[in-house]
Amino acid sequence: MADQVHHPFFARVYTHLSKLAEERGGSEHRRSLLAGTSGRVLEIGAGAGANFAHYPSTVGEVVAIEPEAHLRELARGAAAEAAVSVTVLEGHGSALAFDEGSFDAGVASLVLCTVPDQRLALAELFRVIRPGGTLHFYEHVRARSRGEARVQDLADATFWPRIAGGCHLGRDTSAAIAAAGFQIESCERFAFSPARYLPPAAHILGAARRP
Ligand SMILES: C[S@@+](CC[C@H](N)C(=O)[O-])C[C@H]1O[C@@H](n2cnc3c(N)ncnc32)[C@H](O)[C@@H]1O
């Protein structure tokens, strides 16, 4: 089944990479991502819980889902250290086990590249975020240059998802967020390289509202 996630090797590599990225500006990105969150928040694909330390005190409760066992365990450790209440559950983005409109905000960071069906994951986020609630996103996305995008498509069709835990390089995530029915209110686009040995990739960071 596409949503069964078992990437023990990638999980360990990603945890290392994520720490390098924090020192190169990733922490700052996460702080900006979460600055406007409040109330009851759902975070999908929380990984090792790198966002948890950055939730502001306006947040009453975070429910974080993570399908990969090793990352989920790390996330539970990060939740125990967080200043806000964080509950980490097993789950995947394609079928969220929550009622319609039961969250004030949703958070997707570096995960809409990885979910097997981005359209479905966004439809689920749209369903569980209340009308007037917000989706906060931080994602690497499709290049604007046609040549680069073609290379991304080729990598996505061949080796990249296999070595990178299901990640795709060439997804046009802001277009998908808008197509899901969200109204994008802010979307900063910038190049970011998570480690010295990786080339910079286009990222987006912003917020969208469920009408
Ligand atoms: C690149 S990591 C990002 C982790 C974290 N969100 C962060 O910002 O560092 C991608 C995450 O998506 C998770 N994931 C994979 N398939 C998923 C799915 N179907 N639904 C939700 N999360 C998924 C992975 O287990 C992993 O934690």
JSON list of C-alpha atoms and ligand atoms in Angstrom, two decimals:
[
{"chain": "A", "resi": 1, "resn": "MET", "atom": "CA", "xyz": [0.00, 0.00, 0.00]},
{"chain": "A", "resi": 2, "resn": "ALA", "atom": "CA", "xyz": [1.40, 3.40, -1.06]},
{"chain": "A", "resi": 3, "resn": "ASP", "atom": "CA", "xyz": [0.88, 4.99, 2.34]},
{"chain": "A", "resi": 4, "resn": "GLN", "atom": "CA", "xyz": [2.81, 2.38, 4.30]},
{"chain": "A", "resi": 5, "resn": "VAL", "atom": "CA", "xyz": [6.01, 4.23, 5.03]},
{"chain": "A", "resi": 6, "resn": "HIS", "atom": "CA", "xyz": [9.15, 2.33, 5.94]},
{"chain": "A", "resi": 7, "resn": "HIS", "atom": "CA", "xyz": [12.34, 4.24, 5.13]},
{"chain": "A", "resi": 8, "resn": "PRO", "atom": "CA", "xyz": [14.69, 3.48, 8.05]},
{"chain": "A", "resi": 9, "resn": "PHE", "atom": "CA", "xyz": [17.85, 4.46, 6.15]},
{"chain": "A", "resi": 10, "resn": "PHE", "atom": "CA", "xyz": [16.39, 7.66, 4.71]},
{"chain": "A", "resi": 11, "resn": "ALA", "atom": "CA", "xyz": [14.91, 8.53, 8.11]},
{"chain": "A", "resi": 12, "resn": "ARG", "atom": "CA", "xyz": [18.40, 8.55, 9.61]},
{"chain": "A", "resi": 13, "resn": "VAL", "atom": "CA", "xyz": [19.99, 10.44, 6.70]},
{"chain": "A", "resi": 14, "resn": "TYR", "atom": "CA", "xyz": [17.17, 13.00, 6.77]},
{"chain": "A", "resi": 15, "resn": "THR", "atom": "CA", "xyz": [17.51, 13.56, 10.51]},
{"chain": "A", "resi": 16, "resn": "HIS", "atom": "CA", "xyz": [21.22, 14.36, 10.00]},
{"chain": "A", "resi": 17, "resn": "LEU", "atom": "CA", "xyz": [20.51, 16.59, 6.98]},
{"chain": "A", "resi": 18, "resn": "SER", "atom": "CA", "xyz": [17.76, 18.41, 8.81]},
{"chain": "A", "resi": 19, "resn": "LYS", "atom": "CA", "xyz": [20.19, 19.34, 11.62]},
{"chain": "A", "resi": 20, "resn": "LEU", "atom": "CA", "xyz": [22.65, 20.76, 9.06]},
{"chain": "A", "resi": 21, "resn": "ALA", "atom": "CA", "xyz": [19.81, 22.71, 7.45]},
{"chain": "A", "resi": 22, "resn": "GLU", "atom": "CA", "xyz": [18.81, 24.23, 10.80]},
{"chain": "A", "resi": 23, "resn": "GLU", "atom": "CA", "xyz": [22.23, 25.89, 11.06]},
{"chain": "A", "resi": 24, "resn": "ARG", "atom": "CA", "xyz": [22.00, 27.26, 7.51]},
{"chain": "A", "resi": 25, "resn": "GLY", "atom": "CA", "xyz": [18.72, 29.10, 8.03]},
{"chain": "A", "resi": 26, "resn": "GLY", "atom": "CA", "xyz": [16.25, 26.23, 8.41]},
{"chain": "A", "resi": 27, "resn": "SER", "atom": "CA", "xyz": [15.43, 27.17, 12.02]},
{"chain": "A", "resi": 28, "resn": "GLU", "atom": "CA", "xyz": [14.57, 30.68, 10.93]},
{"chain": "A", "resi": 29, "resn": "HIS", "atom": "CA", "xyz": [12.33, 29.30, 8.16]},
{"chain": "A", "resi": 30, "resn": "ARG", "atom": "CA", "xyz": [10.50, 27.12, 10.66]},
{"chain": "A", "resi": 31, "resn": "ARG", "atom": "CA", "xyz": [10.00, 30.06, 13.01]},
{"chain": "A", "resi": 32, "resn": "SER", "atom": "CA", "xyz": [8.48, 32.14, 10.20]},
{"chain": "A", "resi": 33, "resn": "LEU", "atom": "CA", "xyz": [6.37, 29.19, 9.06]},
{"chain": "A", "resi": 34, "resn": "LEU", "atom": "CA", "xyz": [4.73, 28.86, 12.47]},
{"chain": "A", "resi": 35, "resn": "ALA", "atom": "CA", "xyz": [4.63, 32.51, 13.56]},
{"chain": "A", "resi": 36, "resn": "GLY", "atom": "CA", "xyz": [0.95, 32.97, 12.64]},
{"chain": "A", "resi": 37, "resn": "THR", "atom": "CA", "xyz": [-0.36, 29.68, 14.05]},
{"chain": "A", "resi": 38, "resn": "SER", "atom": "CA", "xyz": [-2.83, 29.55, 16.91]},
{"chain": "A", "resi": 39, "resn": "GLY", "atom": "CA", "xyz": [-5.42, 27.33, 18.55]},
{"chain": "A", "resi": 40, "resn": "ARG", "atom": "CA", "xyz": [-5.56, 23.64, 17.64]},
{"chain": "A", "resi": 41, "resn": "VAL", "atom": "CA", "xyz": [-3.00, 22.75, 14.96]},
{"chain": "A", "resi": 42, "resn": "LEU", "atom": "CA", "xyz": [-2.51, 19.63, 12.82]},
{"chain": "A", "resi": 43, "resn": "GLU", "atom": "CA", "xyz": [0.98, 18.95, 11.47]},
{"chain": "A", "resi": 44, "resn": "ILE", "atom": "CA", "xyz": [1.26, 16.22, 8.84]},
{"chain": "A", "resi": 45, "resn": "GLY", "atom": "CA", "xyz": [4.44, 14.20, 8.28]},
{"chain": "A", "resi": 46, "resn": "ALA", "atom": "CA", "xyz": [6.16, 15.78, 11.26]},
{"chain": "A", "resi": 47, "resn": "GLY", "atom": "CA", "xyz": [9.39, 13.79, 10.82]},
{"chain": "A", "resi": 48, "resn": "ALA", "atom": "CA", "xyz": [11.61, 13.99, 13.89]},
{"chain": "A", "resi": 49, "resn": "GLY", "atom": "CA", "xyz": [9.62, 16.96, 15.20]},
{"chain": "A", "resi": 50, "resn": "ALA", "atom": "CA", "xyz": [11.94, 19.73, 14.01]},
{"chain": "A", "resi": 51, "resn": "ASN", "atom": "CA", "xyz": [9.07, 22.24, 14.10]},
{"chain": "A", "resi": 52, "resn": "PHE", "atom": "CA", "xyz": [7.92, 21.55, 17.64]},
{"chain": "A", "resi": 53, "resn": "ALA", "atom": "CA", "xyz": [10.33, 23.93, 19.37]},
{"chain": "A", "resi": 54, "resn": "HIS", "atom": "CA", "xyz": [9.16, 26.78, 17.13]},
{"chain": "A", "resi": 55, "resn": "TYR", "atom": "CA", "xyz": [5.41, 26.81, 17.85]},
{"chain": "A", "resi": 56, "resn": "PRO", "atom": "CA", "xyz": [4.40, 30.12, 19.44]},
{"chain": "A", "resi": 57, "resn": "SER", "atom": "CA", "xyz": [2.50, 30.33, 22.73]},
{"chain": "A", "resi": 58, "resn": "THR", "atom": "CA", "xyz": [-0.69, 31.26, 20.79]},
{"chain": "A", "resi": 59, "resn": "VAL", "atom": "CA", "xyz": [-0.95, 27.54, 19.96]},
{"chain": "A", "resi": 60, "resn": "GLY", "atom": "CA", "xyz": [-3.07, 25.58, 22.42]},
{"chain": "A", "resi": 61, "resn": "GLU", "atom": "CA", "xyz": [-2.42, 22.08, 21.09]},
{"chain": "A", "resi": 62, "resn": "VAL", "atom": "CA", "xyz": [-0.52, 20.43, 18.25]},
{"chain": "A", "resi": 63, "resn": "VAL", "atom": "CA", "xyz": [-1.57, 17.06, 16.87]},
{"chain": "A", "resi": 64, "resn": "ALA", "atom": "CA", "xyz": [1.29, 15.71, 14.75]},
{"chain": "A", "resi": 65, "resn": "ILE", "atom": "CA", "xyz": [1.05, 12.67, 12.52]},
{"chain": "A", "resi": 66, "resn": "GLU", "atom": "CA", "xyz": [4.05, 10.72, 11.28]},
{"chain": "A", "resi": 67, "resn": "PRO", "atom": "CA", "xyz": [3.89, 7.38, 9.44]},
{"chain": "A", "resi": 68, "resn": "GLU", "atom": "CA", "xyz": [7.56, 6.34, 9.73]},
{"chain": "A", "resi": 69, "resn": "ALA", "atom": "CA", "xyz": [8.34, 4.48, 12.96]},
{"chain": "A", "resi": 70, "resn": "HIS", "atom": "CA", "xyz": [11.89, 5.73, 13.60]},
{"chain": "A", "resi": 71, "resn": "LEU", "atom": "CA", "xyz": [10.95, 9.36, 12.93]},
{"chain": "A", "resi": 72, "resn": "ARG", "atom": "CA", "xyz": [7.80, 9.01, 15.02]},
{"chain": "A", "resi": 73, "resn": "GLU", "atom": "CA", "xyz": [9.85, 7.89, 18.00]},
{"chain": "A", "resi": 74, "resn": "LEU", "atom": "CA", "xyz": [12.20, 10.89, 17.59]},
{"chain": "A", "resi": 75, "resn": "ALA", "atom": "CA", "xyz": [9.16, 13.16, 17.25]},
{"chain": "A", "resi": 76, "resn": "ARG", "atom": "CA", "xyz": [7.78, 11.86, 20.54]},
{"chain": "A", "resi": 77, "resn": "GLY", "atom": "CA", "xyz": [11.10, 12.81, 22.19]},
{"chain": "A", "resi": 78, "resn": "ALA", "atom": "CA", "xyz": [10.89, 16.31, 20.66]},
{"chain": "A", "resi": 79, "resn": "ALA", "atom": "CA", "xyz": [7.25, 16.62, 21.78]},
{"chain": "A", "resi": 80, "resn": "ALA", "atom": "CA", "xyz": [8.26, 15.94, 25.37]},
{"chain": "A", "resi": 81, "resn": "GLU", "atom": "CA", "xyz": [10.67, 18.91, 25.22]},
{"chain": "A", "resi": 82, "resn": "ALA", "atom": "CA", "xyz": [8.32, 21.33, 23.47]},
{"chain": "A", "resi": 83, "resn": "ALA", "atom": "CA", "xyz": [6.88, 24.36, 25.24]},
{"chain": "A", "resi": 84, "resn": "VAL", "atom": "CA", "xyz": [3.42, 23.72, 23.74]},
{"chain": "A", "resi": 85, "resn": "SER", "atom": "CA", "xyz": [1.37, 20.54, 24.07]},
{"chain": "A", "resi": 86, "resn": "VAL", "atom": "CA", "xyz": [2.21, 18.15, 21.17]},
{"chain": "A", "resi": 87, "resn": "THR", "atom": "CA", "xyz": [0.66, 14.72, 20.64]},
{"chain": "A", "resi": 88, "resn": "VAL", "atom": "CA", "xyz": [2.36, 12.51, 18.05]},
{"chain": "A", "resi": 89, "resn": "LEU", "atom": "CA", "xyz": [0.21, 9.90, 16.32]},
{"chain": "A", "resi": 90, "resn": "GLU", "atom": "CA", "xyz": [0.75, 7.32, 13.62]},
{"chain": "A", "resi": 91, "resn": "GLY", "atom": "CA", "xyz": [-1.03, 8.38, 10.45]},
{"chain": "A", "resi": 92, "resn": "HIS", "atom": "CA", "xyz": [-0.64, 9.47, 6.86]},
{"chain": "A", "resi": 93, "resn": "GLY", "atom": "CA", "xyz": [-1.80, 12.46, 4.89]},
{"chain": "A", "resi": 94, "resn": "SER", "atom": "CA", "xyz": [-4.13, 10.70, 2.46]},
{"chain": "A", "resi": 95, "resn": "ALA", "atom": "CA", "xyz": [-6.74, 9.74, 5.05]},
{"chain": "A", "resi": 96, "resn": "LEU", "atom": "CA", "xyz": [-6.74, 11.94, 8.14]},
{"chain": "A", "resi": 97, "resn": "ALA", "atom": "CA", "xyz": [-8.58, 10.37, 11.06]},
{"chain": "A", "resi": 98, "resn": "PHE", "atom": "CA", "xyz": [-10.10, 13.68, 12.18]},
{"chain": "A", "resi": 99, "resn": "ASP", "atom": "CA", "xyz": [-13.47, 15.36, 11.85]},
{"chain": "A", "resi": 100, "resn": "GLU", "atom": "CA", "xyz": [-14.20, 18.03, 9.29]},
{"chain": "A", "resi": 101, "resn": "GLY", "atom": "CA", "xyz": [-13.20, 21.52, 10.47]},
{"chain": "A", "resi": 102, "resn": "SER", "atom": "CA", "xyz": [-11.64, 20.21, 13.68]},
{"chain": "A", "resi": 103, "resn": "PHE", "atom": "CA", "xyz": [-8.40, 22.26, 13.43]},
{"chain": "A", "resi": 104, "resn": "ASP", "atom": "CA", "xyz": [-7.72, 25.99, 13.39]},
{"chain": "A", "resi": 105, "resn": "ALA", "atom": "CA", "xyz": [-4.58, 25.48, 11.32]},
{"chain": "A", "resi": 106, "resn": "GLY", "atom": "CA", "xyz": [-2.65, 22.87, 9.37]},
{"chain": "A", "resi": 107, "resn": "VAL", "atom": "CA", "xyz": [1.11, 22.71, 8.89]},
{"chain": "A", "resi": 108, "resn": "ALA", "atom": "CA", "xyz": [2.96, 21.06, 6.01]},
{"chain": "A", "resi": 109, "resn": "SER", "atom": "CA", "xyz": [6.71, 21.39, 5.98]},
{"chain": "A", "resi": 110, "resn": "LEU", "atom": "CA", "xyz": [8.84, 19.51, 3.47]},
{"chain": "A", "resi": 111, "resn": "VAL", "atom": "CA", "xyz": [6.12, 16.88, 3.23]},
{"chain": "A", "resi": 112, "resn": "LEU", "atom": "CA", "xyz": [3.94, 17.79, 0.24]},
{"chain": "A", "resi": 113, "resn": "CYS", "atom": "CA", "xyz": [6.96, 16.75, -1.84]},
{"chain": "A", "resi": 114, "resn": "THR", "atom": "CA", "xyz": [6.70, 13.26, -0.34]},
{"chain": "A", "resi": 115, "resn": "VAL", "atom": "CA", "xyz": [3.04, 12.29, 0.12]},
{"chain": "A", "resi": 116, "resn": "PRO", "atom": "CA", "xyz": [2.18, 9.80, -2.63]},
{"chain": "A", "resi": 117, "resn": "ASP", "atom": "CA", "xyz": [-0.88, 11.79, -3.73]},
{"chain": "A", "resi": 118, "resn": "GLN", "atom": "CA", "xyz": [-0.45, 15.51, -3.16]},
{"chain": "A", "resi": 119, "resn": "ARG", "atom": "CA", "xyz": [-3.98, 16.37, -4.36]},
{"chain": "A", "resi": 120, "resn": "LEU", "atom": "CA", "xyz": [-5.53, 13.94, -1.89]},
{"chain": "A", "resi": 121, "resn": "ALA", "atom": "CA", "xyz": [-3.37, 15.14, 1.03]},
{"chain": "A", "resi": 122, "resn": "LEU", "atom": "CA", "xyz": [-4.38, 18.76, 0.33]},
{"chain": "A", "resi": 123, "resn": "ALA", "atom": "CA", "xyz": [-8.05, 17.76, 0.04]},
{"chain": "A", "resi": 124, "resn": "GLU", "atom": "CA", "xyz": [-7.75, 16.11, 3.45]},
{"chain": "A", "resi": 125, "resn": "LEU", "atom": "CA", "xyz": [-6.08, 19.19, 4.96]},
{"chain": "A", "resi": 126, "resn": "PHE", "atom": "CA", "xyz": [-8.84, 21.34, 3.45]},
{"chain": "A", "resi": 127, "resn": "ARG", "atom": "CA", "xyz": [-11.45, 19.08, 5.02]},
{"chain": "A", "resi": 128, "resn": "VAL", "atom": "CA", "xyz": [-10.05, 19.07, 8.57]},
{"chain": "A", "resi": 129, "resn": "ILE", "atom": "CA", "xyz": [-9.10, 22.78, 8.73]},
{"chain": "A", "resi": 130, "resn": "ARG", "atom": "CA", "xyz": [-12.14, 24.86, 9.74]},
{"chain": "A", "resi": 131, "resn": "PRO", "atom": "CA", "xyz": [-13.54, 27.52, 7.39]},
{"chain": "A", "resi": 132, "resn": "GLY", "atom": "CA", "xyz": [-11.44, 30.63, 8.03]},
{"chain": "A", "resi": 133, "resn": "GLY", "atom": "CA", "xyz": [-8.56, 28.49, 9.31]},
{"chain": "A", "resi": 134, "resn": "THR", "atom": "CA", "xyz": [-5.09, 28.51, 7.79]},
{"chain": "A", "resi": 135, "resn": "LEU", "atom": "CA", "xyz": [-2.62, 26.20, 6.11]},
{"chain": "A", "resi": 136, "resn": "HIS", "atom": "CA", "xyz": [1.06, 27.02, 6.75]},
{"chain": "A", "resi": 137, "resn": "PHE", "atom": "CA", "xyz": [3.52, 25.62, 4.23]},
{"chain": "A", "resi": 138, "resn": "TYR", "atom": "CA", "xyz": [7.28, 25.37, 3.78]},
{"chain": "A", "resi": 139, "resn": "GLU", "atom": "CA", "xyz": [8.22, 23.23, 0.80]},
{"chain": "A", "resi": 140, "resn": "HIS", "atom": "CA", "xyz": [10.86, 22.79, -1.88]},
{"chain": "A", "resi": 141, "resn": "VAL", "atom": "CA", "xyz": [9.23, 23.10, -5.28]},
{"chain": "A", "resi": 142, "resn": "ARG", "atom": "CA", "xyz": [9.48, 22.87, -9.05]},
{"chain": "A", "resi": 143, "resn": "ALA", "atom": "CA", "xyz": [12.14, 25.05, -10.68]},
{"chain": "A", "resi": 144, "resn": "ARG", "atom": "CA", "xyz": [11.01, 27.93, -12.91]},
{"chain": "A", "resi": 145, "resn": "SER", "atom": "CA", "xyz": [13.68, 27.26, -15.49]},
{"chain": "A", "resi": 146, "resn": "ARG", "atom": "CA", "xyz": [12.38, 24.80, -18.05]},
{"chain": "A", "resi": 147, "resn": "GLY", "atom": "CA", "xyz": [15.68, 22.95, -18.28]},
{"chain": "A", "resi": 148, "resn": "GLU", "atom": "CA", "xyz": [15.95, 22.49, -14.51]},
{"chain": "A", "resi": 149, "resn": "ALA", "atom": "CA", "xyz": [12.31, 21.39, -14.27]},
{"chain": "A", "resi": 150, "resn": "ARG", "atom": "CA", "xyz": [12.95, 18.80, -16.96]},
{"chain": "A", "resi": 151, "resn": "VAL", "atom": "CA", "xyz": [15.86, 17.40, -14.93]},
{"chain": "A", "resi": 152, "resn": "GLN", "atom": "CA", "xyz": [13.61, 17.33, -11.85]},
{"chain": "A", "resi": 153, "resn": "ASP", "atom": "CA", "xyz": [10.91, 15.43, -13.78]},
{"chain": "A", "resi": 154, "resn": "LEU", "atom": "CA", "xyz": [13.48, 12.92, -14.96]},
{"chain": "A", "resi": 155, "resn": "ALA", "atom": "CA", "xyz": [14.84, 12.41, -11.44]},
{"chain": "A", "resi": 156, "resn": "ASP", "atom": "CA", "xyz": [11.28, 12.05, -10.11]},
{"chain": "A", "resi": 157, "resn": "ALA", "atom": "CA", "xyz": [10.47, 9.40, -12.71]},
{"chain": "A", "resi": 158, "resn": "THR", "atom": "CA", "xyz": [13.59, 7.37, -11.97]},
{"chain": "A", "resi": 159, "resn": "PHE", "atom": "CA", "xyz": [15.82, 7.27, -8.91]},
{"chain": "A", "resi": 160, "resn": "TRP", "atom": "CA", "xyz": [15.01, 10.24, -6.67]},
{"chain": "A", "resi": 161, "resn": "PRO", "atom": "CA", "xyz": [11.87, 9.04, -4.84]},
{"chain": "A", "resi": 162, "resn": "ARG", "atom": "CA", "xyz": [13.61, 5.68, -4.24]},
{"chain": "A", "resi": 163, "resn": "ILE", "atom": "CA", "xyz": [16.63, 7.17, -2.50]},
{"chain": "A", "resi": 164, "resn": "ALA", "atom": "CA", "xyz": [14.87, 10.07, -0.82]},
{"chain": "A", "resi": 165, "resn": "GLY", "atom": "CA", "xyz": [12.01, 8.47, 1.08]},
{"chain": "A", "resi": 166, "resn": "GLY", "atom": "CA", "xyz": [9.40, 9.12, -1.63]},
{"chain": "A", "resi": 167, "resn": "CYS", "atom": "CA", "xyz": [10.38, 12.78, -2.18]},
{"chain": "A", "resi": 168, "resn": "HIS", "atom": "CA", "xyz": [9.67, 14.48, -5.54]},
{"chain": "A", "resi": 169, "resn": "LEU", "atom": "CA", "xyz": [11.65, 17.48, -6.80]},
{"chain": "A", "resi": 170, "resn": "GLY", "atom": "CA", "xyz": [9.36, 18.81, -9.50]},
{"chain": "A", "resi": 171, "resn": "ARG", "atom": "CA", "xyz": [6.02, 19.41, -7.78]},
{"chain": "A", "resi": 172, "resn": "ASP", "atom": "CA", "xyz": [4.31, 22.78, -8.28]},
{"chain": "A", "resi": 173, "resn": "THR", "atom": "CA", "xyz": [3.04, 22.90, -4.71]},
{"chain": "A", "resi": 174, "resn": "SER", "atom": "CA", "xyz": [1.70, 26.46, -4.58]},
{"chain": "A", "resi": 175, "resn": "ALA", "atom": "CA", "xyz": [-0.48, 25.72, -7.63]},
{"chain": "A", "resi": 176, "resn": "ALA", "atom": "CA", "xyz": [-1.71, 22.54, -5.93]},
{"chain": "A", "resi": 177, "resn": "ILE", "atom": "CA", "xyz": [-2.55, 24.44, -2.71]},
{"chain": "A", "resi": 178, "resn": "ALA", "atom": "CA", "xyz": [-4.62, 26.94, -4.71]},
{"chain": "A", "resi": 179, "resn": "ALA", "atom": "CA", "xyz": [-6.25, 24.13, -6.73]},
{"chain": "A", "resi": 180, "resn": "ALA", "atom": "CA", "xyz": [-7.32, 22.47, -3.47]},
{"chain": "A", "resi": 181, "resn": "GLY", "atom": "CA", "xyz": [-9.44, 25.56, -2.73]},
{"chain": "A", "resi": 182, "resn": "PHE", "atom": "CA", "xyz": [-7.17, 27.46, -0.33]},
{"chain": "A", "resi": 183, "resn": "GLN", "atom": "CA", "xyz": [-6.62, 31.19, -0.85]},
{"chain": "A", "resi": 184, "resn": "ILE", "atom": "CA", "xyz": [-2.91, 31.88, -0.70]},
{"chain": "A", "resi": 185, "resn": "GLU", "atom": "CA", "xyz": [-2.29, 34.93, 1.50]},
{"chain": "A", "resi": 186, "resn": "SER", "atom": "CA", "xyz": [1.49, 34.94, 1.53]},
{"chain": "A", "resi": 187, "resn": "CYS", "atom": "CA", "xyz": [4.06, 32.97, -0.42]},
{"chain": "A", "resi": 188, "resn": "GLU", "atom": "CA", "xyz": [7.74, 33.82, -0.28]},
{"chain": "A", "resi": 189, "resn": "ARG", "atom": "CA", "xyz": [9.91, 32.05, -2.84]},
{"chain": "A", "resi": 190, "resn": "PHE", "atom": "CA", "xyz": [13.67, 31.67, -2.32]},
{"chain": "A", "resi": 191, "resn": "ALA", "atom": "CA", "xyz": [16.60, 29.40, -3.08]},
{"chain": "A", "resi": 192, "resn": "PHE", "atom": "CA", "xyz": [17.87, 27.33, -0.17]},
{"chain": "A", "resi": 193, "resn": "SER", "atom": "CA", "xyz": [20.49, 24.67, 0.12]},
{"chain": "A", "resi": 194, "resn": "PRO", "atom": "CA", "xyz": [20.07, 22.48, 3.22]},
{"chain": "A", "resi": 195, "resn": "ALA", "atom": "CA", "xyz": [23.73, 21.39, 3.21]},
{"chain": "A", "resi": 196, "resn": "ARG", "atom": "CA", "xyz": [27.01, 22.68, 1.78]},
{"chain": "A", "resi": 197, "resn": "TYR", "atom": "CA", "xyz": [27.22, 19.75, -0.63]},
{"chain": "A", "resi": 198, "resn": "LEU", "atom": "CA", "xyz": [23.67, 20.12, -2.03]},
{"chain": "A", "resi": 199, "resn": "PRO", "atom": "CA", "xyz": [22.73, 22.61, -4.77]},
{"chain": "A", "resi": 200, "resn": "PRO", "atom": "CA", "xyz": [20.18, 25.31, -3.86]},
{"chain": "A", "resi": 201, "resn": "ALA", "atom": "CA", "xyz": [16.57, 24.44, -4.66]},
{"chain": "A", "resi": 202, "resn": "ALA", "atom": "CA", "xyz": [13.54, 26.71, -4.92]},
{"chain": "A", "resi": 203, "resn": "HIS", "atom": "CA", "xyz": [11.50, 26.77, -1.70]},
{"chain": "A", "resi": 204, "resn": "ILE", "atom": "CA", "xyz": [8.19, 28.38, -0.82]},
{"chain": "A", "resi": 205, "resn": "LEU", "atom": "CA", "xyz": [7.12, 29.54, 2.63]},
{"chain": "A", "resi": 206, "resn": "GLY", "atom": "CA", "xyz": [3.72, 31.01, 3.33]},
{"chain": "A", "resi": 207, "resn": "ALA", "atom": "CA", "xyz": [0.15, 30.71, 4.49]},
{"chain": "A", "resi": 208, "resn": "ALA", "atom": "CA", "xyz": [-3.19, 30.07, 2.81]},
{"chain": "A", "resi": 209, "resn": "ARG", "atom": "CA", "xyz": [-6.73, 30.30, 4.14]},
{"chain": "A", "resi": 210, "resn": "ARG", "atom": "CA", "xyz": [-9.66, 27.95, 3.81]},
{"chain": "A", "resi": 211, "resn": "PRO", "atom": "CA", "xyz": [-12.51, 30.25, 2.70]},
{"chain": "B", "resi": 1, "resn": "LIG", "atom": "C1", "xyz": [11.46, 15.29, 4.22]},
{"chain": "B", "resi": 1, "resn": "LIG", "atom": "S1", "xyz": [10.63, 14.66, 5.61]},
{"chain": "B", "resi": 1, "resn": "LIG", "atom": "C2", "xyz": [10.04, 16.16, 6.41]},
{"chain": "B", "resi": 1, "resn": "LIG", "atom": "C3", "xyz": [9.80, 16.00, 7.87]},
{"chain": "B", "resi": 1, "resn": "LIG", "atom": "C4", "xyz": [9.32, 17.24, 8.62]},
{"chain": "B", "resi": 1, "resn": "LIG", "atom": "N1", "xyz": [8.01, 17.66, 8.19]},
{"chain": "B", "resi": 1, "resn": "LIG", "atom": "C5", "xyz": [10.28, 18.39, 8.52]},
{"chain": "B", "resi": 1, "resn": "LIG", "atom": "O1", "xyz": [9.84, 19.51, 8.27]},
{"chain": "B", "resi": 1, "resn": "LIG", "atom": "O2", "xyz": [11.47, 18.18, 8.74]},
{"chain": "B", "resi": 1, "resn": "LIG", "atom": "C6", "xyz": [9.13, 13.99, 4.89]},
{"chain": "B", "resi": 1, "resn": "LIG", "atom": "C7", "xyz": [8.22, 13.40, 5.92]},
{"chain": "B", "resi": 1, "resn": "LIG", "atom": "O3", "xyz": [7.00, 12.96, 5.31]},
{"chain": "B", "resi": 1, "resn": "LIG", "atom": "C8", "xyz": [6.63, 11.75, 5.93]},
{"chain": "B", "resi": 1, "resn": "LIG", "atom": "N2", "xyz": [5.68, 11.05, 5.07]},
{"chain": "B", "resi": 1, "resn": "LIG", "atom": "C9", "xyz": [5.93, 10.15, 4.10]},
{"chain": "B", "resi": 1, "resn": "LIG", "atom": "N3", "xyz": [4.77, 9.71, 3.55]},
{"chain": "B", "resi": 1, "resn": "LIG", "atom": "C10", "xyz": [3.78, 10.38, 4.19]},
{"chain": "B", "resi": 1, "resn": "LIG", "atom": "C11", "xyz": [2.37, 10.34, 4.09]},
{"chain": "B", "resi": 1, "resn": "LIG", "atom": "N4", "xyz": [1.75, 9.57, 3.21]},
{"chain": "B", "resi": 1, "resn": "LIG", "atom": "N5", "xyz": [1.66, 11.14, 4.92]},
{"chain": "B", "resi": 1, "resn": "LIG", "atom": "C12", "xyz": [2.28, 11.94, 5.82]},
{"chain": "B", "resi": 1, "resn": "LIG", "atom": "N6", "xyz": [3.62, 12.00, 5.95]},
{"chain": "B", "resi": 1, "resn": "LIG", "atom": "C13", "xyz": [4.35, 11.23, 5.15]},
{"chain": "B", "resi": 1, "resn": "LIG", "atom": "C14", "xyz": [7.95, 11.04, 6.12]},
{"chain": "B", "resi": 1, "resn": "LIG", "atom": "O4", "xyz": [7.88, 9.94, 6.99]},
{"chain": "B", "resi": 1, "resn": "LIG", "atom": "C15", "xyz": [8.81, 12.19, 6.63]},
{"chain": "B", "resi": 1, "resn": "LIG", "atom": "O5", "xyz": [8.66, 12.38, 8.00]}
]
